[in-house]
Short mmCIF file of C-alpha atoms in Angstrom, two decimals:
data_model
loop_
_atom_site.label_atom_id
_atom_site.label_comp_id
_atom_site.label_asym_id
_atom_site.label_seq_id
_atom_site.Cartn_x
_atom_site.Cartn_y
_atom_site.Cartn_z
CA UNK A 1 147.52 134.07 124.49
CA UNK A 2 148.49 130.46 123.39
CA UNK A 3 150.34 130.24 120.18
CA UNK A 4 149.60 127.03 117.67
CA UNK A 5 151.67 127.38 114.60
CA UNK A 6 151.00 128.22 111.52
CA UNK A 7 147.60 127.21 110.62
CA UNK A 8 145.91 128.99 113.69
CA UNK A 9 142.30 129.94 113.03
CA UNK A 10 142.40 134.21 113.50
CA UNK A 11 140.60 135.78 116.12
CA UNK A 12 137.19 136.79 114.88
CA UNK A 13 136.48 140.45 114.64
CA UNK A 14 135.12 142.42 117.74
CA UNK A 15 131.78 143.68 116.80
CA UNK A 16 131.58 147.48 117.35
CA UNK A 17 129.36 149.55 119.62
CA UNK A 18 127.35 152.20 117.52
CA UNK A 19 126.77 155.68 119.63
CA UNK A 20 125.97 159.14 118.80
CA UNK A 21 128.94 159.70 116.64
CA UNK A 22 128.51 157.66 114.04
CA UNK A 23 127.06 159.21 111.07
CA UNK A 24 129.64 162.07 112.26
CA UNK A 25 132.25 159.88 111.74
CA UNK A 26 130.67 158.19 108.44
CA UNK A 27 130.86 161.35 106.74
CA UNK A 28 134.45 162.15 108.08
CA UNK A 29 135.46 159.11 106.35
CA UNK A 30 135.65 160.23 102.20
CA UNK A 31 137.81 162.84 103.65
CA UNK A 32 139.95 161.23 105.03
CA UNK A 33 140.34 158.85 102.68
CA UNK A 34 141.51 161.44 100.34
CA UNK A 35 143.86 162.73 102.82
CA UNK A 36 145.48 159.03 103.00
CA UNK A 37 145.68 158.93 99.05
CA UNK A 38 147.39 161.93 98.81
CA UNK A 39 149.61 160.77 101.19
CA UNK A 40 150.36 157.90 99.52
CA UNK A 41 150.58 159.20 96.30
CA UNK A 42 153.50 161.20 97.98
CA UNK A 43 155.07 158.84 99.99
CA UNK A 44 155.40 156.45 97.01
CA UNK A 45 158.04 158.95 94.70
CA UNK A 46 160.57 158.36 97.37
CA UNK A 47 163.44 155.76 97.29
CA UNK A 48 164.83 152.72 99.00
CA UNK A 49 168.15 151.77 99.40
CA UNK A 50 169.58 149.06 97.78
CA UNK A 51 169.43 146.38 100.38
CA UNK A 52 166.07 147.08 101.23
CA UNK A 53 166.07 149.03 104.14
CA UNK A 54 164.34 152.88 104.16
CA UNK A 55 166.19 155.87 103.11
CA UNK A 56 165.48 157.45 106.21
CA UNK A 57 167.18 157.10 109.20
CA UNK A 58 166.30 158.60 112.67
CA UNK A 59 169.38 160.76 114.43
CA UNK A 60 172.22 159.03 115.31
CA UNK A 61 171.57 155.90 113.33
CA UNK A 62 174.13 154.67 111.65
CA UNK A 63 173.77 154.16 107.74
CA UNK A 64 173.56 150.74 105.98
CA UNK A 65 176.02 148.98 104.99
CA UNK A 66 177.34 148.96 101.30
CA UNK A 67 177.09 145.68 99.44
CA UNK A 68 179.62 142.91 100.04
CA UNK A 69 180.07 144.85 103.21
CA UNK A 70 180.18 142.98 107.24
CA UNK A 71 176.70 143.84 107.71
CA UNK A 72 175.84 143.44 103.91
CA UNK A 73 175.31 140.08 101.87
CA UNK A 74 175.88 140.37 97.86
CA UNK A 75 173.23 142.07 96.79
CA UNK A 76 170.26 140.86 94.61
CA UNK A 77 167.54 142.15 92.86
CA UNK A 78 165.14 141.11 96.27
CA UNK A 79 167.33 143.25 97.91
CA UNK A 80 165.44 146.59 96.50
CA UNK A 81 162.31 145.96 98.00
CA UNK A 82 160.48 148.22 100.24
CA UNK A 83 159.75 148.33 103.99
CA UNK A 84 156.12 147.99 104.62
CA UNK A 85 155.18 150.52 107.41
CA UNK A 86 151.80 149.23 109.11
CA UNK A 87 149.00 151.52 108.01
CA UNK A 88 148.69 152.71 111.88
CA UNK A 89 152.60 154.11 111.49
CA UNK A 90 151.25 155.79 108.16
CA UNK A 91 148.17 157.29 109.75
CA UNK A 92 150.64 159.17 112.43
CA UNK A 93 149.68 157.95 115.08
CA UNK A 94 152.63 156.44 117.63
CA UNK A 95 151.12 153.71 119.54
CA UNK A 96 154.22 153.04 121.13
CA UNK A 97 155.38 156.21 122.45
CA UNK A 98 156.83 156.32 125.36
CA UNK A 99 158.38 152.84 125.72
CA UNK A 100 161.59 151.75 125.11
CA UNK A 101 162.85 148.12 123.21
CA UNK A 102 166.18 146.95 123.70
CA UNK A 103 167.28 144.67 120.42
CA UNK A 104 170.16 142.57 121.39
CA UNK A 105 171.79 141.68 117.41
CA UNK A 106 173.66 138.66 118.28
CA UNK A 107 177.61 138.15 117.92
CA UNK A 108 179.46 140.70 116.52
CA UNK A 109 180.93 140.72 113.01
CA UNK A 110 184.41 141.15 114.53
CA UNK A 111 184.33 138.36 117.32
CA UNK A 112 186.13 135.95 114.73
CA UNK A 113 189.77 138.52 115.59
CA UNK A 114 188.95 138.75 119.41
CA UNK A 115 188.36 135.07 120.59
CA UNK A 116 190.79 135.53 123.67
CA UNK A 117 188.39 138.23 124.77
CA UNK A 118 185.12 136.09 124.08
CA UNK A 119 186.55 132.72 125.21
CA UNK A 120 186.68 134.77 129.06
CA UNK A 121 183.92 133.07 131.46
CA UNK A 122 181.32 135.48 132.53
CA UNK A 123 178.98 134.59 135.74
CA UNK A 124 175.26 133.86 134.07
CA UNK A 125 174.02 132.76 137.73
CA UNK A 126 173.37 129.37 137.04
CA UNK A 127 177.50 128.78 136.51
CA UNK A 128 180.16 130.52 134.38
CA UNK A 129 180.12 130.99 130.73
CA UNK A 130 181.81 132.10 128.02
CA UNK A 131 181.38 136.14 127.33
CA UNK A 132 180.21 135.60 123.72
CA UNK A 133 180.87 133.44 120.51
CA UNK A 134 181.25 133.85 116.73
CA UNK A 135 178.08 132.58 115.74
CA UNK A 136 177.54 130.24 113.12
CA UNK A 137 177.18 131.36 109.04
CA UNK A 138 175.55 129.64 105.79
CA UNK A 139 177.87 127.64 103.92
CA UNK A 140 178.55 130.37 101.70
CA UNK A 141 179.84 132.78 104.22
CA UNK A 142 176.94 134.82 104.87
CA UNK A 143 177.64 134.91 108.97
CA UNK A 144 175.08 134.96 111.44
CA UNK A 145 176.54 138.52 113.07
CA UNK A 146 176.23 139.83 109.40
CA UNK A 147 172.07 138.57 109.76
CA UNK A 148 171.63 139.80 112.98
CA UNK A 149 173.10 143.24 112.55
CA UNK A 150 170.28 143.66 109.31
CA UNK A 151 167.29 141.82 110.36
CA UNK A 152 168.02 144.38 114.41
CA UNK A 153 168.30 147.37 111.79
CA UNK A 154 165.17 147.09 109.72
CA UNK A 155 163.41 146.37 112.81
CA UNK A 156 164.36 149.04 114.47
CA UNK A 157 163.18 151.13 111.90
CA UNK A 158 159.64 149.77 112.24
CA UNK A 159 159.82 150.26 115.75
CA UNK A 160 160.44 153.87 115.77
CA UNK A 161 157.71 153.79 113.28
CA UNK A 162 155.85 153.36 115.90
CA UNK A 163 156.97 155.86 118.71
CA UNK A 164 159.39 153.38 120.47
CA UNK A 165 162.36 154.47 121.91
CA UNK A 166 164.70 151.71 120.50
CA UNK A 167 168.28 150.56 121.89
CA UNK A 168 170.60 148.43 120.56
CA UNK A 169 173.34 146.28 122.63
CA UNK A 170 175.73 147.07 119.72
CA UNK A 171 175.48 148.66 116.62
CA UNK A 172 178.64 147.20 114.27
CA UNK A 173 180.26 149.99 116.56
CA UNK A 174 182.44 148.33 118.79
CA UNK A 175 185.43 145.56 117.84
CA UNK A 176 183.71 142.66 119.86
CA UNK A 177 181.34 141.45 122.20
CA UNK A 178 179.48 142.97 124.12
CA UNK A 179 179.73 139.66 126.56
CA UNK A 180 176.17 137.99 127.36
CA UNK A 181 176.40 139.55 131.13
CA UNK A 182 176.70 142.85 129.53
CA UNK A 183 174.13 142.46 127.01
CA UNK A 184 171.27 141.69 129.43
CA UNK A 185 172.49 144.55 131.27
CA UNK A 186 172.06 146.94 129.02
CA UNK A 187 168.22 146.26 128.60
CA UNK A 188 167.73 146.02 132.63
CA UNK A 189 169.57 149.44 132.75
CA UNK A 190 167.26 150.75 129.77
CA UNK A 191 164.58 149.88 132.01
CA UNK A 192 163.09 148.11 128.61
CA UNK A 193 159.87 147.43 128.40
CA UNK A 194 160.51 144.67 125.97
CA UNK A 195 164.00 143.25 124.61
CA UNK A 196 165.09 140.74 121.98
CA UNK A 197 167.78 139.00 120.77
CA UNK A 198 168.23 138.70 117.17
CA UNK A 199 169.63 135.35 116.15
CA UNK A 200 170.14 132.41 113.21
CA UNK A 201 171.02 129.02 114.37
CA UNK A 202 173.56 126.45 113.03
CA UNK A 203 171.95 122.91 112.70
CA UNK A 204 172.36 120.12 110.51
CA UNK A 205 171.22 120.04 106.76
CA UNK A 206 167.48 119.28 106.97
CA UNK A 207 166.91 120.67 110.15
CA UNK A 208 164.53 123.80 109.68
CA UNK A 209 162.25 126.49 110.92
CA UNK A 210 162.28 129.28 113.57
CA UNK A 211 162.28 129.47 117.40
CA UNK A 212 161.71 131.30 119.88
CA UNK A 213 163.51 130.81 123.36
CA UNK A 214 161.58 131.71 126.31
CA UNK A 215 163.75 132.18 129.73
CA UNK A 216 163.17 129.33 132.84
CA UNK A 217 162.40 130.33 135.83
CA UNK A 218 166.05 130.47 137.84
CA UNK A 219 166.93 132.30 141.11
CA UNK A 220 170.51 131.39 141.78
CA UNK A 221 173.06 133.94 141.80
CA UNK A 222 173.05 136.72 140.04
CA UNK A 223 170.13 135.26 138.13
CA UNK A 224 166.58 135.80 138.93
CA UNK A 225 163.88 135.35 136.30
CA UNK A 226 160.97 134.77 138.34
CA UNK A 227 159.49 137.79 137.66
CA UNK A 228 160.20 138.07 133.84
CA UNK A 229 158.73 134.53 133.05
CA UNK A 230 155.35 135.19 132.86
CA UNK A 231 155.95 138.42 130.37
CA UNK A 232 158.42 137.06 128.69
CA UNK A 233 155.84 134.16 127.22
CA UNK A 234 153.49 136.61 126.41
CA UNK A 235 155.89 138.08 124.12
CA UNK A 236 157.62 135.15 122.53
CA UNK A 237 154.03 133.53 121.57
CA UNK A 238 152.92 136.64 120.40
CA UNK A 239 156.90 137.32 118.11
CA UNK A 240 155.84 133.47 117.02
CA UNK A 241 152.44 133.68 115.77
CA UNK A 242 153.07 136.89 114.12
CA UNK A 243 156.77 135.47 112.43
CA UNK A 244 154.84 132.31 110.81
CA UNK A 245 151.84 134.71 109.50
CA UNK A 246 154.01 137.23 108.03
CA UNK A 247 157.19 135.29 107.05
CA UNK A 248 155.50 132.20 106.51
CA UNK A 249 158.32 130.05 108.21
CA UNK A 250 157.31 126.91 109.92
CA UNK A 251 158.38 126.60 113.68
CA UNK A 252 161.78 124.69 113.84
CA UNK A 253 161.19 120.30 113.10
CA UNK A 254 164.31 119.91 115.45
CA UNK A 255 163.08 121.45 118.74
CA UNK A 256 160.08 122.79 120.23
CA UNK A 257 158.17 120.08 119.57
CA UNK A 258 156.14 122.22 116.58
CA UNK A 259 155.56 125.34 118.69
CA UNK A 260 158.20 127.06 117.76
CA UNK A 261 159.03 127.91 121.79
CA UNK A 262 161.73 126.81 123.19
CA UNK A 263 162.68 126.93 127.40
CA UNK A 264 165.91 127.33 128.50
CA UNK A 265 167.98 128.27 131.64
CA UNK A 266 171.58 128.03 130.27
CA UNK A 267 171.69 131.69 128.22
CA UNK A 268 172.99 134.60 130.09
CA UNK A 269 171.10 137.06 128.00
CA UNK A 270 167.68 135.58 130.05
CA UNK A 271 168.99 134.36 133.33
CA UNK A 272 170.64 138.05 133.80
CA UNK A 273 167.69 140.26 132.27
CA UNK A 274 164.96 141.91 134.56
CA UNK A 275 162.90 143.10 131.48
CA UNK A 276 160.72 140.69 129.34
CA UNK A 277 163.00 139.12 126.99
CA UNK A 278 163.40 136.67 124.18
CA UNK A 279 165.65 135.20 121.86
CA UNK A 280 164.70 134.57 118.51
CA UNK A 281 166.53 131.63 115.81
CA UNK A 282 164.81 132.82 112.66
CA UNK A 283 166.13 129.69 110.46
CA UNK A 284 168.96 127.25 110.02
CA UNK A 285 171.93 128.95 108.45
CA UNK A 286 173.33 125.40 107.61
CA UNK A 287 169.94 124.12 105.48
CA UNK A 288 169.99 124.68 102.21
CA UNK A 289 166.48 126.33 102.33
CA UNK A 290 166.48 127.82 105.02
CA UNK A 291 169.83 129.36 104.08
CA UNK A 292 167.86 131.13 100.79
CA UNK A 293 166.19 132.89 102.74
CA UNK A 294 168.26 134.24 105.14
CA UNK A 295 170.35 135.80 102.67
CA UNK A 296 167.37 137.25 100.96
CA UNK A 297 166.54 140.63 101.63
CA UNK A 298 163.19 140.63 101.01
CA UNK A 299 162.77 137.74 103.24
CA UNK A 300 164.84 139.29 106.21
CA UNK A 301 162.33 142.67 106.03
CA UNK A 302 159.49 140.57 106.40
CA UNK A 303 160.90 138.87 109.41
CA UNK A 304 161.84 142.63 110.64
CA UNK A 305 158.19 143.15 110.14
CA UNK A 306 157.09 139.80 112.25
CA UNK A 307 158.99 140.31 114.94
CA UNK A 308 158.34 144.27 114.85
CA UNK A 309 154.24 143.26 115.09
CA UNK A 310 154.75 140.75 117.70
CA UNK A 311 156.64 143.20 120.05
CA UNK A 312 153.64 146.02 119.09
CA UNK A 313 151.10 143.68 119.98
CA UNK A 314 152.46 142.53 123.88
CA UNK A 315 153.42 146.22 124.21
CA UNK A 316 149.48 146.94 123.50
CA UNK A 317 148.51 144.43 125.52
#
């Protein structure tokens, strides 16, 4: 699958093969229409939270943060909108049962008090580096680890939608960290069918768009991606095409030459993982524009809802 920005043609529709059971299944169909109404009709009288995220939490999740919060921006009145479950969530069926996605929130809200424990060099194969940063933030404050912690929460919602088993490298639930090492070995150890790493970058003013960073192929060390390279394009070009059509975000004008993919061999999260994996920069926390929408909550569900698609679609195959 080769990915081509935002005004790809879509894939025309496969034309179905008719057999015995179709007038079977034709009549089936008022009935269970009806059935989905009702459903609906049901599933519309419940409630949202204010930031946007569901209501309903699986086990051991824990609960969104209050406004003006670490994980919480101010809130505004785009913060109230609802999460858009994909009609083949609200049908029942689990399409991704059985498989397991790490999601790697980037930074950690508490780094900023801890930066003798995050300056320490950690082995990343290729040479030493250090175990994490702060992250960048908008020039109001909003911080990137405040971003990443959201956007990894409402997808993971949408990904247990689904039937995925979903795993986070930290949850707000830890001081600091983890370090980069660390991080990619939590997904190896999940044995994750697919991980990514939830990011925002810190440009200059003017500088815009998202990316997604694919890992290089390196064997030195600790490091060996060679296996992982091939996968791990599949899903970054399918998380890109499926961010631009549901976000609407342009791939980044500063890198990536306008595909919105980006190569690199000097992050420990790739060089270290053995799973498919991918970072993601959804925006420029430093642009103006860009900036509005990261701090929108309406905006950061539908980039939930990109990446969520992108990761059901490679997992599909």
């Amino acid at each position: 699958m080769s990915y081509v920005g935002p005004d790809f043609d879509a894939p025309e529709p496969r034309r179905r093969r008719r057999g015995p059971l179709t007038v079977v299944v034709a009549a089936l169909v008022p009935a269970a229409l009806l059935g989905w109404l009702v459903y609906e009709a049901v599933a519309d009288s419940g409630g949202g939270s204010a930031d946007g995220a569901p209501t309903t939490r699986s086990a051991g999740t824990a609960p969104s943060a209050a406004p003006g919060s670490p994980a919480s921006p101010a809130g505004g009145a785009d913060n109230a909108e609802q999460p858009d479950a994909s009609s083949t969530a609200r049908a029942g069926s689990k399409p991704l049962a059985g498989k397991v996605v790490v999601v790697d929130p980037g930074h950690n809200p508490g780094n900023v008090h801890h930066t003798a424990e995050i300056n320490r060099k950690v082995d990343i194969g290729t040479n030493s580096k250090e175990c994490d940063t702060t992250g960048t933030s908008t020039n109001s404050g909003y911080t990137e680890a405040q971003f990443t912690l959201d956007v990894a929460r409402r997808l993971r919602t949408l990904l247990e939608q689904q039937g995925a088993t979903v795993k986070f490298t930290q949850d707000g639930d830890r001081s600091w960290g983890p370090c980069v090492d660390e991080r990619a070995r939590i997904g190896n150890e999940a044995h994750a069918d697919a991980a990514i790493s939830i990011h925002a970058d810190g440009a200059a003013q003017g500088d815009r768009g998202f990316h997604v960073i694919l890992p290089a192929s390196v064997h030195k060390g600790a490091a060996d991606t060679r296996r992982i390279v091939g996968p791990s394009r599949d899903l970054g070009e399918r998380v890109a095409g499926d961010f631009v059509r549901v976000t609407g975000s342009a791939p980044s004008n500063y890198v990536g030459d306008g595909t919105g993919l980006v190569v690199r061999s000097d992050l420990g999260g790739l060089n270290l993982s053995t799973v498919p994996k991918v970072f993601i920069e959804c925006g420029n926390m430093r642009d103006t524009k860009d900036a509005a929408q990261l701090t929108s909550g309406s905006w950061r569900q539908k980039a939930a809802q990109g990446i969520s698609e992108g990761i059901v679609s490679f997992l599909r195959g």
